[in-house]
Structure formats: C-alpha cells, structure tokens
Coordinates of C-alpha atoms in Angstrom, one line a residue:
M1 CA 10.0 30.1 -48.8
S2 CA 10.3 31.4 -45.3
P3 CA 10.8 28.8 -42.6
T4 CA 7.6 27.6 -40.8
T5 CA 7.1 29.3 -37.4
L6 CA 5.5 27.1 -34.8
P7 CA 2.8 28.8 -32.8
P8 CA 3.5 29.7 -29.3
P9 CA 2.1 27.4 -26.6
P10 CA -1.3 28.3 -25.3
E11 CA -1.3 30.8 -22.5
H12 CA -3.6 28.6 -20.3
G13 CA -3.7 24.9 -19.9
H14 CA -6.4 22.7 -18.4
V15 CA -7.4 22.0 -14.8
T16 CA -9.0 18.9 -13.5
F17 CA -10.8 19.2 -10.2
L18 CA -10.5 15.7 -8.7
G19 CA -12.1 13.9 -5.7
A20 CA -9.5 11.8 -3.9
G21 CA -12.2 10.1 -1.7
P22 CA -12.3 9.8 2.0
G23 CA -8.9 8.1 2.5
D24 CA -8.7 4.6 1.1
P25 CA -6.5 4.8 -2.1
G26 CA -8.6 2.0 -3.6
L27 CA -11.6 4.4 -3.9
L28 CA -10.1 6.5 -6.5
T29 CA -12.1 6.2 -9.8
L30 CA -10.5 5.0 -13.0
R31 CA -11.0 8.5 -14.4
A32 CA -9.1 10.0 -11.5
V33 CA -6.2 7.6 -12.0
E34 CA -6.0 8.5 -15.7
A35 CA -6.1 12.2 -15.0
L36 CA -3.3 11.9 -12.5
A37 CA -1.1 9.8 -15.0
N38 CA -1.4 12.6 -17.5
A39 CA -0.9 15.6 -15.2
D40 CA 1.9 18.0 -15.6
V41 CA 1.2 19.6 -12.2
L42 CA -0.6 18.2 -9.2
V43 CA -2.0 20.6 -6.6
A44 CA -3.1 18.7 -3.5
E45 CA -4.0 19.3 0.0
H46 CA -1.6 17.6 2.4
E47 CA -3.9 15.0 3.7
V48 CA -4.6 13.6 0.3
L49 CA -1.3 13.9 -1.2
G50 CA -0.3 10.3 -0.2
V51 CA -3.5 9.0 -1.9
V52 CA -2.9 10.6 -5.3
R53 CA 0.8 11.0 -5.6
R54 CA 1.4 7.4 -6.4
H55 CA -0.4 7.8 -9.6
A56 CA 1.3 10.9 -10.8
R57 CA 4.3 10.9 -13.0
Q58 CA 7.6 9.7 -11.6
G59 CA 10.4 12.1 -10.7
V60 CA 8.2 14.9 -9.7
A61 CA 9.3 17.7 -7.4
E62 CA 7.2 18.8 -4.3
V63 CA 6.8 22.4 -3.8
P64 CA 5.2 23.5 -0.5
T65 CA 3.1 26.7 -0.6
E66 CA 2.2 29.3 2.0
T67 CA -1.3 28.7 3.3
D68 CA -2.9 31.9 4.3
S69 CA -2.9 35.6 3.9
A70 CA -0.6 36.0 7.0
G71 CA 1.9 33.5 5.4
S72 CA 1.4 31.0 8.1
S73 CA 2.4 27.4 7.2
A74 CA 0.0 25.8 9.7
L75 CA -3.0 23.8 8.5
S76 CA -6.0 26.1 8.8
A77 CA -9.0 25.0 10.8
P78 CA -11.9 23.6 8.8
G79 CA -13.9 26.5 7.2
T80 CA -11.3 29.1 7.7
G81 CA -8.3 30.5 5.7
T82 CA -7.1 28.6 2.7
P83 CA -6.1 24.9 2.8
Q84 CA -2.5 23.7 3.2
L85 CA -1.4 22.9 -0.4
T86 CA 1.4 21.1 -1.9
V87 CA 2.4 21.3 -5.7
V88 CA 3.9 18.3 -7.3
D89 CA 5.4 19.6 -10.7
G90 CA 6.1 17.0 -13.3
T91 CA 7.8 19.5 -15.7
S92 CA 10.3 21.3 -13.5
A93 CA 12.9 20.2 -11.0
T94 CA 12.9 23.6 -9.4
V95 CA 11.9 23.4 -5.7
G96 CA 10.8 26.5 -3.9
A97 CA 7.7 28.3 -2.6
P98 CA 5.9 30.3 -5.2
A99 CA 4.8 33.8 -4.3
V100 CA 1.1 32.8 -4.1
R101 CA -1.0 32.4 -1.1
D102 CA -4.4 32.1 -2.8
A103 CA -5.3 28.7 -3.8
A104 CA -7.3 29.8 -6.9
H105 CA -4.3 32.0 -7.9
L106 CA -2.0 29.0 -7.4
V107 CA -4.1 26.8 -9.8
M108 CA -4.1 29.6 -12.4
E109 CA -0.3 30.0 -12.1
A110 CA 0.2 26.2 -12.5
A111 CA -2.1 26.1 -15.6
R112 CA -0.1 28.7 -17.5
G113 CA 2.0 27.7 -20.5
G114 CA -0.5 24.9 -21.6
R115 CA 0.1 22.6 -18.7
R116 CA -2.4 20.0 -17.4
V117 CA -3.2 20.6 -13.8
V118 CA -4.8 18.2 -11.3
R119 CA -6.4 19.9 -8.2
A120 CA -7.0 17.0 -5.9
V121 CA -9.3 17.5 -2.9
S122 CA -10.5 15.2 -0.1
G123 CA -13.8 13.5 -0.7
D124 CA -15.7 15.0 -3.6
P125 CA -15.0 18.4 -5.2
G126 CA -18.8 19.3 -5.2
L127 CA -18.6 19.3 -1.3
D128 CA -15.3 21.0 -1.0
A129 CA -15.3 24.5 0.6
Y130 CA -12.8 25.9 -1.9
A131 CA -13.2 24.1 -5.2
A132 CA -16.2 26.2 -6.3
E133 CA -14.3 29.4 -5.9
E134 CA -11.3 28.0 -7.8
M135 CA -13.7 26.8 -10.7
L136 CA -15.1 30.3 -10.9
A137 CA -11.5 31.7 -11.1
C138 CA -10.9 29.3 -14.0
V139 CA -14.0 30.6 -15.8
A140 CA -12.9 34.2 -15.3
A141 CA -9.4 33.5 -16.5
G142 CA -10.6 31.5 -19.5
V143 CA -9.0 28.3 -18.3
P144 CA -11.0 25.1 -19.3
F145 CA -11.6 22.7 -16.5
E146 CA -13.4 19.5 -15.8
V147 CA -14.6 17.8 -12.6
V148 CA -13.9 14.2 -11.6
P149 CA -16.3 13.2 -8.8
G150 CA -14.9 11.3 -5.8
V151 CA -16.5 9.3 -3.0
A152 CA -17.7 11.7 -0.3
A153 CA -16.7 11.0 3.3
A154 CA -20.3 11.3 4.3
V155 CA -21.2 8.3 2.1
G156 CA -18.0 6.3 2.1
V157 CA -17.2 6.2 5.8
P158 CA -20.6 4.9 6.9
A159 CA -20.4 2.2 4.2
Y160 CA -16.9 1.1 5.6
A161 CA -18.4 1.3 9.2
G162 CA -21.2 -1.1 8.2
V163 CA -23.9 1.4 8.6
P164 CA -26.3 1.5 5.5
L165 CA -28.0 4.9 5.2
R166 CA -31.2 3.6 3.6
D167 CA -33.3 0.5 3.5
A168 CA -36.2 -0.9 1.6
H169 CA -38.5 1.5 3.4
G170 CA -36.7 4.5 1.9
A171 CA -36.2 6.5 5.1
D172 CA -35.1 10.1 4.7
V173 CA -31.4 10.8 4.8
R174 CA -30.0 14.3 5.9
F175 CA -26.4 15.4 5.6
V176 CA -25.1 18.1 8.1
D177 CA -21.8 19.8 8.5
A178 CA -21.8 20.5 12.3
R179 CA -19.1 23.1 11.8
T180 CA -21.3 25.4 9.8
A181 CA -24.8 24.3 10.6
S182 CA -27.3 26.9 11.6
D183 CA -30.0 26.8 14.3
R184 CA -32.6 26.3 11.5
C185 CA -30.6 23.3 10.2
W186 CA -30.6 21.6 13.6
T187 CA -34.4 22.3 14.0
E188 CA -35.1 20.7 10.7
V189 CA -33.0 17.5 11.3
G190 CA -34.5 17.3 14.8
A191 CA -38.0 17.2 13.5
S192 CA -37.2 14.4 11.1
D193 CA -37.1 10.7 12.1
G194 CA -34.7 9.8 9.2
T195 CA -31.1 9.1 9.2
V196 CA -28.7 12.0 9.9
V197 CA -25.1 11.9 8.7
V198 CA -23.1 14.5 10.5
S199 CA -19.6 15.7 9.7
T200 CA -17.9 17.0 12.9
T201 CA -14.8 16.6 14.9
L202 CA -14.0 14.2 17.7
D203 CA -14.0 16.8 20.5
S204 CA -17.3 18.2 19.3
V205 CA -19.3 14.9 19.2
G206 CA -20.9 15.4 22.5
A207 CA -22.0 18.9 21.7
T208 CA -23.4 17.7 18.3
A209 CA -25.4 15.0 20.1
G210 CA -26.7 17.7 22.5
E211 CA -27.7 19.8 19.6
L212 CA -29.8 17.0 18.1
V213 CA -31.4 16.2 21.4
S214 CA -32.3 19.9 22.0
A215 CA -33.9 19.9 18.5
G216 CA -36.1 17.1 19.3
R217 CA -34.3 13.8 18.8
K218 CA -34.8 11.2 21.6
P219 CA -31.7 10.6 23.8
D220 CA -31.9 6.9 23.2
T221 CA -31.6 7.3 19.5
P222 CA -28.7 5.1 18.3
L223 CA -25.6 6.6 16.6
T224 CA -22.1 5.6 15.4
V225 CA -19.0 7.7 15.5
T226 CA -16.2 6.8 13.0
V227 CA -12.7 8.3 13.0
A228 CA -10.1 7.9 10.2
G229 CA -12.9 6.2 8.1
T230 CA -11.9 3.9 5.2
T231 CA -8.3 3.6 6.4
T232 CA -6.7 0.9 8.5
R233 CA -6.8 3.4 11.4
Q234 CA -10.5 3.4 11.3
R235 CA -12.4 3.0 14.7
T236 CA -16.1 3.1 15.3
W237 CA -18.0 3.5 18.5
T238 CA -21.7 2.7 18.8
A239 CA -23.8 4.5 21.5
T240 CA -26.9 6.7 21.7
L241 CA -27.2 10.4 21.6
G242 CA -27.5 10.5 25.4
T243 CA -24.5 8.2 26.1
I244 CA -22.0 9.0 23.4
A245 CA -20.0 11.5 25.5
Q246 CA -19.6 9.0 28.3
T247 CA -18.8 6.2 25.8
L248 CA -15.9 8.3 24.4
K249 CA -14.7 9.2 27.8
Q250 CA -14.5 5.6 28.8
A251 CA -12.7 4.8 25.7
K252 CA -10.2 7.5 26.7
V253 CA -10.4 9.4 23.5
L254 CA -11.5 12.6 25.2
P255 CA -9.9 14.9 26.0
S256 CA -7.2 14.1 23.5
P257 CA -4.6 16.1 21.5
E258 CA -6.3 14.5 18.5
G259 CA -9.7 15.6 19.5
G260 CA -10.0 17.9 16.5
R261 CA -9.8 15.0 14.0
P262 CA -12.7 15.0 11.6
V263 CA -15.3 12.2 12.2
I264 CA -18.5 11.0 10.6
A265 CA -21.4 10.4 12.9
V266 CA -24.5 8.6 11.8
V267 CA -27.8 9.0 13.8
G268 CA -30.8 6.7 13.4
E269 CA -32.1 3.2 13.8
R270 CA -29.7 2.0 11.1
C271 CA -27.0 2.3 13.7
A272 CA -28.5 -0.3 16.1
P273 CA -25.6 -2.2 17.5
A274 CA -27.0 -5.7 16.6
Q275 CA -27.2 -4.7 12.9
R276 CA -23.8 -3.0 12.8
D277 CA -22.1 -6.0 14.3
R278 CA -23.4 -8.1 11.4
L279 CA -22.5 -5.5 8.7
S280 CA -19.1 -4.3 10.0
W281 CA -17.2 -5.9 7.1
F282 CA -14.1 -3.6 7.2
E283 CA -13.1 -3.6 10.8
S284 CA -13.8 -7.2 11.1
K285 CA -11.0 -8.2 8.6
P286 CA -8.6 -10.9 9.9
M287 CA -5.7 -8.5 10.6
F288 CA -7.5 -5.2 10.8
G289 CA -5.0 -2.5 11.8
W290 CA -2.2 -5.0 12.4
K291 CA 1.3 -3.5 11.7
V292 CA 3.1 -6.3 10.0
L293 CA 6.9 -6.3 9.4
V294 CA 7.9 -7.6 6.0
P295 CA 11.7 -8.2 6.0
R296 CA 12.0 -7.7 2.2
T297 CA 12.6 -4.9 -0.2
R298 CA 9.7 -2.9 -1.4
E299 CA 10.0 -4.4 -4.9
Q300 CA 10.1 -8.0 -3.6
A301 CA 7.3 -7.4 -1.2
A302 CA 4.9 -5.6 -3.6
S303 CA 2.4 -8.5 -4.1
L304 CA 2.7 -9.8 -0.6
S305 CA 2.0 -6.4 0.9
D306 CA -1.0 -6.0 -1.3
Q307 CA -2.2 -9.3 0.0
L308 CA -1.6 -8.2 3.6
R309 CA -3.6 -5.0 2.9
S310 CA -6.5 -7.1 1.7
Y311 CA -6.7 -8.7 5.1
G312 CA -6.7 -5.1 6.8
A313 CA -3.0 -5.2 7.8
V314 CA -0.5 -2.2 7.4
P315 CA 2.6 -3.8 5.9
H316 CA 6.0 -2.2 6.7
E317 CA 8.8 -3.3 4.4
V318 CA 12.3 -3.5 6.0
P319 CA 15.0 -4.8 3.7
T320 CA 17.4 -7.3 5.4
I321 CA 19.7 -7.7 2.4
A322 CA 21.2 -5.3 -0.1
V323 CA 22.2 -6.2 -3.7
E324 CA 25.6 -5.2 -5.0
P325 CA 27.3 -5.9 -8.3
P326 CA 29.7 -9.0 -8.4
R327 CA 33.3 -8.3 -7.3
T328 CA 34.6 -9.5 -10.7
P329 CA 32.2 -8.6 -13.6
Q330 CA 34.1 -10.4 -16.3
Q331 CA 32.2 -13.6 -15.8
M332 CA 29.0 -11.9 -16.2
E333 CA 30.2 -9.9 -19.2
R334 CA 31.3 -13.1 -21.0
A335 CA 28.0 -14.9 -20.4
V336 CA 26.0 -11.9 -21.8
K337 CA 28.1 -11.9 -24.9
G338 CA 27.7 -15.6 -25.2
L339 CA 23.9 -15.1 -24.9
V340 CA 24.0 -12.8 -28.0
T341 CA 26.3 -15.1 -30.0
G342 CA 24.3 -18.3 -29.5
R343 CA 26.1 -20.1 -26.8
Y344 CA 23.1 -21.0 -24.8
E345 CA 19.8 -23.0 -25.4
W346 CA 18.3 -21.7 -22.1
I347 CA 18.6 -19.0 -19.5
A348 CA 17.1 -19.5 -16.1
F349 CA 16.1 -16.7 -13.7
T350 CA 15.7 -17.7 -10.1
S351 CA 14.9 -14.2 -8.7
V352 CA 13.7 -10.7 -9.6
N353 CA 17.2 -9.5 -8.8
A354 CA 18.7 -11.8 -11.4
V355 CA 16.4 -10.2 -14.0
K356 CA 17.4 -6.8 -12.9
A357 CA 21.2 -7.7 -13.1
V358 CA 20.9 -9.0 -16.6
R359 CA 18.7 -6.1 -17.7
E360 CA 21.2 -3.5 -16.4
K361 CA 24.1 -5.4 -18.2
F362 CA 22.0 -5.4 -21.4
E363 CA 21.5 -1.6 -21.1
E364 CA 25.2 -1.2 -20.5
Y365 CA 25.8 -2.8 -23.9
G366 CA 22.8 -1.1 -25.7
L367 CA 20.9 -4.3 -25.9
D368 CA 17.2 -4.9 -25.2
A369 CA 14.8 -7.9 -25.0
R370 CA 15.3 -8.7 -28.7
A371 CA 18.7 -10.3 -27.6
F372 CA 16.7 -13.3 -26.2
A373 CA 15.4 -14.2 -29.6
G374 CA 15.9 -18.0 -30.2
I375 CA 16.7 -18.7 -26.5
K376 CA 14.3 -20.4 -24.1
V377 CA 13.6 -18.5 -20.9
A378 CA 12.8 -20.0 -17.6
A379 CA 11.4 -18.2 -14.4
V380 CA 11.3 -19.7 -11.0
G381 CA 8.0 -18.2 -10.1
D382 CA 5.3 -15.7 -10.8
Q383 CA 7.2 -12.6 -9.5
T384 CA 10.2 -13.3 -11.6
A385 CA 8.0 -14.0 -14.5
K386 CA 6.3 -10.5 -14.0
A387 CA 9.7 -8.9 -13.9
L388 CA 10.7 -10.6 -17.2
I389 CA 7.4 -9.6 -18.8
A390 CA 8.0 -6.0 -17.7
F391 CA 11.4 -6.3 -19.6
G392 CA 9.5 -7.5 -22.7
V393 CA 10.2 -11.2 -22.3
K394 CA 7.6 -13.9 -21.9
P395 CA 9.1 -16.8 -20.1
D396 CA 8.8 -20.3 -21.8
L397 CA 8.9 -22.2 -18.5
V398 CA 7.3 -21.3 -15.1
P399 CA 6.9 -24.1 -12.5
S400 CA 3.4 -25.5 -12.5
G401 CA 3.7 -26.5 -8.9
E402 CA 6.0 -25.3 -6.2
Q403 CA 7.7 -22.0 -7.0
S404 CA 11.2 -23.0 -6.2
A405 CA 14.4 -24.5 -7.7
A406 CA 12.9 -28.0 -7.0
G407 CA 9.6 -27.0 -8.7
L408 CA 11.5 -25.7 -11.7
L409 CA 13.4 -29.0 -12.1
D410 CA 10.2 -30.9 -11.9
D411 CA 9.1 -29.3 -15.1
W412 CA 12.5 -28.8 -16.8
P413 CA 12.9 -31.1 -19.9
P414 CA 16.0 -33.4 -20.1
Y415 CA 18.6 -32.6 -22.7
D416 CA 17.8 -34.3 -26.0
S417 CA 20.7 -34.3 -28.5
V418 CA 18.2 -34.6 -31.4
F419 CA 15.9 -31.7 -30.5
D420 CA 18.4 -29.4 -28.6
P421 CA 21.0 -28.0 -30.9
I422 CA 22.9 -26.6 -27.8
D423 CA 23.3 -28.2 -24.5
R424 CA 24.2 -25.2 -22.4
V425 CA 22.2 -23.2 -19.8
F426 CA 23.1 -19.7 -18.5
L427 CA 22.2 -19.4 -14.8
P428 CA 22.6 -15.8 -13.5
R429 CA 22.3 -15.9 -9.7
A430 CA 23.4 -14.6 -6.4
D431 CA 26.8 -15.4 -4.9
I432 CA 25.1 -17.4 -2.1
A433 CA 22.7 -19.5 -4.2
T434 CA 22.3 -23.1 -3.3
E435 CA 23.5 -25.9 -5.7
T436 CA 20.1 -27.6 -6.0
L437 CA 19.2 -26.2 -9.5
V438 CA 22.8 -26.7 -10.9
A439 CA 23.0 -30.2 -9.8
G440 CA 19.4 -31.0 -11.0
L441 CA 20.2 -29.6 -14.4
I442 CA 23.4 -31.5 -14.7
D443 CA 21.5 -34.7 -13.9
L444 CA 19.1 -33.8 -16.7
G445 CA 22.0 -33.9 -19.1
W446 CA 22.6 -30.0 -19.4
E447 CA 25.9 -28.1 -19.1
V448 CA 25.4 -25.1 -16.8
D449 CA 27.3 -21.8 -16.6
D450 CA 26.5 -20.8 -13.1
V451 CA 27.4 -17.1 -13.1
T452 CA 27.4 -14.7 -10.2
A453 CA 25.1 -11.8 -11.4
Y454 CA 25.0 -10.0 -8.1
R455 CA 26.1 -10.3 -4.5
T456 CA 23.8 -10.2 -1.5
V457 CA 25.1 -8.4 1.7
R458 CA 23.4 -7.6 4.9
A459 CA 21.4 -4.4 4.6
S460 CA 22.0 -1.3 6.7
P461 CA 20.1 -1.0 9.9
P462 CA 16.6 0.5 9.6
P463 CA 15.9 3.9 11.2
A464 CA 16.1 4.0 15.0
E465 CA 12.3 4.4 15.3
T466 CA 11.8 1.1 13.4
R467 CA 14.4 -0.7 15.5
E468 CA 12.7 0.4 18.7
A469 CA 9.3 -0.7 17.3
I470 CA 10.8 -4.2 16.6
K471 CA 12.3 -4.6 20.0
G472 CA 9.6 -2.8 22.0
G473 CA 6.5 -4.6 20.6
G474 CA 5.4 -2.0 18.2
F475 CA 4.7 -4.6 15.4
D476 CA 1.9 -7.0 15.6
A477 CA 3.5 -9.7 13.4
V478 CA 6.7 -10.4 11.3
L479 CA 6.8 -12.6 8.3
F480 CA 10.0 -14.6 7.9
T481 CA 10.5 -15.9 4.3
S482 CA 13.9 -17.6 4.8
S483 CA 16.5 -18.4 7.5
S484 CA 18.7 -15.6 6.2
T485 CA 15.9 -13.0 6.9
V486 CA 15.8 -14.3 10.5
R487 CA 19.4 -13.9 10.9
N488 CA 19.7 -10.7 9.1
L489 CA 16.8 -8.9 10.8
V490 CA 18.0 -9.9 14.3
G491 CA 21.5 -8.7 13.2
I492 CA 20.5 -5.3 12.0
A493 CA 17.5 -4.5 14.2
G494 CA 17.4 -6.9 17.2
K495 CA 15.1 -9.6 18.2
P496 CA 11.2 -9.0 17.8
H497 CA 9.4 -8.5 21.1
N498 CA 7.6 -11.4 22.8
V499 CA 4.1 -10.0 21.9
T500 CA 4.9 -10.0 18.1
V501 CA 3.4 -12.9 16.3
I502 CA 6.2 -14.8 14.5
A503 CA 5.2 -16.4 11.1
C504 CA 7.7 -18.5 9.2
I505 CA 7.5 -19.9 5.7
G506 CA 8.7 -23.5 6.6
P507 CA 10.4 -25.8 9.1
A508 CA 14.0 -24.7 8.3
T509 CA 13.0 -21.0 8.8
A510 CA 11.1 -21.9 12.0
K511 CA 14.1 -23.8 13.3
T512 CA 16.4 -20.8 12.8
A513 CA 13.8 -18.5 14.5
E514 CA 13.7 -20.8 17.5
E515 CA 17.5 -20.9 17.6
H516 CA 17.4 -17.1 18.0
G517 CA 15.0 -17.4 20.9
L518 CA 11.8 -16.6 19.0
R519 CA 8.5 -18.2 19.6
V520 CA 7.0 -19.4 16.3
D521 CA 3.2 -18.9 16.2
V522 CA 2.4 -19.6 12.5
M523 CA 4.0 -21.7 9.8
A524 CA 2.8 -21.9 6.2
P525 CA 1.3 -25.2 5.1
E526 CA 3.7 -25.1 2.0
P527 CA 6.7 -22.9 1.1
S528 CA 5.0 -19.9 -0.5
V529 CA 4.9 -16.3 0.7
H530 CA 1.3 -16.1 -0.2
K531 CA 0.4 -19.2 1.7
L532 CA 2.3 -17.7 4.6
A533 CA 0.2 -14.6 4.5
E534 CA -3.0 -16.8 4.3
A535 CA -1.8 -18.7 7.3
L536 CA -1.3 -15.5 9.3
A537 CA -4.8 -14.3 8.3
D538 CA -6.3 -17.5 9.5
F539 CA -4.4 -17.1 12.8
G540 CA -5.9 -13.5 13.0
T541 CA -9.3 -14.8 12.4
R542 CA -9.1 -17.5 15.1
R543 CA -7.7 -15.0 17.5
R544 CA -10.6 -12.5 16.8
L545 CA -13.3 -15.2 17.2
A546 CA -11.8 -16.4 20.4
A547 CA -12.0 -12.9 21.8
L548 CA -15.6 -12.5 20.8
E549 CA -16.6 -15.8 22.2
A550 CA -15.0 -14.9 25.4
G551 CA -16.7 -11.5 25.6
D552 CA -13.5 -9.8 25.4
P553 CA -12.6 -6.7 23.2
V554 CA -10.8 -7.5 20.0
T555 CA -7.3 -6.1 20.3
R556 CA -4.1 -6.3 18.2
P557 CA -1.2 -8.4 19.5
S558 CA 0.8 -5.3 20.2
E559 CA -2.0 -4.2 22.6
R560 CA -1.7 -7.1 25.0
R561 CA 0.8 -7.6 27.7
P562 CA 3.3 -10.5 27.4
G563 CA 1.7 -13.7 28.6
A564 CA 2.0 -17.4 28.2
R565 CA 3.7 -18.5 25.1
R566 CA 1.4 -20.1 22.6
R567 CA 1.9 -23.3 20.6
R568 CA 3.0 -23.2 17.0
S569 CA 0.1 -23.2 14.5
T570 CA 0.7 -25.2 11.3
T571 CA -2.6 -24.2 9.6

C-alpha cells in the first residue's frame, strides 16, 4: 500500500473584519476577543492596535507596512489614501515590510496558506471607508470572511459624554460625516429639528457649526463636542452653535497642533448643559484622567491597576524592586526534593514571587503541580492564590481576614501529633522577609524550613521621562504599599513633587514617607492595596465635590500650583 499523502493546505484562509470600537478596550465584544485569540495574523490600523493586540496570541511579530501608492509612511488624512496598517503575525518571526501597499492586497496576502486573519478597524466595519472594498476583494479572490460589528464612535462617544441621542418622544437622529458631507446633506439636517451627530475634527468644529446655522439651525441650539471619546483622555465642551468657536478658543484648544484630532459633536436639545451635568457618568469618575504611579511590577499591580481604571485613573507601573535567584541555590534544591519525598505537611506561599520561584524550580526538574499531591498548601492572599491556581494548585488555606502573615497565622491550625503525620512546613520566601510568620508557626508547634527562594534588589531606574514626571509633578498621585517602596522609589527616581497626592497603605509606610519629606494625603483604613485604592478614590470624590461647590473647574492635582499642604486623610 502506498503511503498516505496529506492534502496541501488550502490556498486561502479566512478573514474576520472586526470593529475595535471607539477607544475603550472594554467595549470589544466577546466575539471580537474570541476571534483575536484564534487569529494567525492581525492587520490593524495603528490607532486601534493597542486595543486589540492584548487579546492576540503571545510572541507575535509586528510588521509595519507602507501606506500609500507613493510609499509614504505618514498617516493619511481621513478619507484619502490607504490607512496606516500594522501586521501582527502569529506564525512567523520574520520582521520586514511586505511589498504591498494596497490594504485589500495586504489582507489577501495574509490569508494565503490557510491562515486566519483578523482585520481590525476603529469603530464598526460597516462605517469604515475601506472595509467594504476589502470585503469585495475577498469575494473576488474566493476568500471566506465574516464581520464582527463594533461600537461605532458616533454612538459610543455620546454615551460616554452623557448625551442620550433619543428619548421617550422618539426624536429623529441624523448621523453626518462633516469631512464628506454634501450641500444637500447639510440642507436636510438643517431642516430637521432632531438630534444631529457629526463626525468632524477639532479644528473644523466652528466651520461645522456654521454649516448647520446656514442650513437653518438656530444659533442658540445646544451642542457638545467630545475629543478622545471613551478614553481617559476624553474631554467634552458644552456650548451652542453660535458660541462653540469662542468656547474652544477660551479653552485654548484652538489653534492647536492637535486641531486635526477627530471629534464627535452632538447637536440638539439633548445636549442642554443641565441634563448633561446629571448624566455625565464617565468624566465625573473619582479620579478621571489622573495619572497614578504604582510602584510595583506589572504582574503584582494587575488587579490594583484594574481597580484604578474603574475609577477613571491611568495607572503607570514602575517596579521599585527586582527579583533575582538566591546566591546559593542548594537550600532551595534540597527543599524541593524534600517536597517530593514527603518531608513536609505544609507549604506556605507568602507572595506571587514565591510561587514563581517554586514553579521555575519544578520546571527545571521536570515536575508539575502533581508534585503537591498529599501536601497542604497555604497562600497569604488572593493574588498569591490566583498565581497558585494558574499553576494548577488550589490552596487549602487563604486568610479569611487580613491578607498578611498575621492573618495567615490567625487561621493556621496548631500542630496535632494525632492528626498531622508530619510536623514540618516548607516556607519559600524572599531574603528580606520578616520573622513574623516563622515565629508564629513555631509557637503553633510546627517545625519550619525557612528557605530563601529569591532575592529582592533595588530595581533599575525608570526611563528619564518617568523620572522627570515624578520629580516635576507629572503624576497626580502615587500609591505606596510598603516602606521599602518609598525608600526604593526615592532612591531610583527621586522624590515626588509637592503637587502629587501621596497615598500610603498604613502608619509605618506613612512614617517612612514623612521621613523622606513627603506630605501624606491619604492613608488606607486597613492594610490592603484595594482599600488603599478605595481611599484614594474617596479623596478624589471629595476633591471634585469641593471644586464644584466652590464654583471652580474640576482639575487634576498635577494641574494646580503648589499650595498649602493638606492634612492627612485617614478615610
């Protein structure tokens, strides 16, 4: 019998045209996330790459492409040329610009060989100027495709600006792209008394308002103008058709190098200032637009940064410590071997780094989570427990109260010679760990192997730009989660500026901050990073309300001049 010959891969793959929404990564649909996770190749416009790339496969290579028939790499103006594209290729490590300038041709090339291609566009594919042409190219080439709708900017941005487009009376809603609108289009929307949603640019808002007035709209018709909608850079101005140009001028946004930024303008009675003030849910978040320094690694800060984003902040992680292997690995090697041979009744993890250190040592020996069979596992808190679960280990003990060594000891059972066949605990920790847990376990009758699993050293200084922002008042707040983060941050980057709000996790950390000449504005009511973030959000809320009650504009701390020092808040 002749050997079986496998059929060659199909000549063409599959293309998903995917709407990435108006800017907020949280507006991606579940179907979009699924398509991105299964993509072999991602073709995306530059402005949406940051939104979609986090959901693509890891280890991808980015391949920039040429953007127009002249070979220019500049971003084309809206409605002209072809868009600036980037290819993220999950099947090849080759980096280089393919000899393709046409977007449709690029998608076809990416789909060859049976690969799954995601073509991501801003907003919704149905409103994209190029997606329809690329879909037709797929049809002509026999490449199957699908469309995953996204939230269109003309709908999503007004929602984030607190401007509902319709009410119970069902007023007419018109959508206009001012960059391509004809005289007939302006005449039609001018004759209507419904809501008009206009896509335009910041430097063209005045001209757009003039077009609507010339077409018949009253100059006192309310409107809102929103730039960077659905992102933490969002800013909205409320005025009328007759006053918007002056409003923007007074706000010093025109003329501006950024005048060509796209904006969404909404015209109609729904934009009345009194109503928008009540419905502006996004820009009124406690720390909207605040740039918050989190002196932790990205892995450590993941859930904290997510919490800060929910308050409208922009977290910026700056590691203050680096983790290195122990100087003498023999102690760790003996402990791991003892773990496998039954030397221990318990293993206690006091940090995510401890989990990582043990996991790496397991992989070095060819072991996996099955080596924990028959051993009780403790985790000092939720983040450490999550790291264990990701390793395939469900901890038997997580503190029910305070997530600390003391909280772990509160729930730890005393040694019982009847029920515990082994009296020894394996404690893999940092070289600078405190003795609280060891002493507490010994008091409970346990023998403890306190093993240095990793060393913590001061991290390298952050980039010069970050250091200047720290010292020059570029950050609105900084969260200090331990005394060492205070010392290390000041050591590697300098002392935060006086305008920066200083938030500390507890009295000891606050004392260290004050010893370094820092004014402490916020202190957590209990030693928890999440309670610390809540306390900072409460501070932001009180600050915002005080400004509104005084009739002052709501500004970020970095936007004010240094003034009198405030008293420390403990709520």
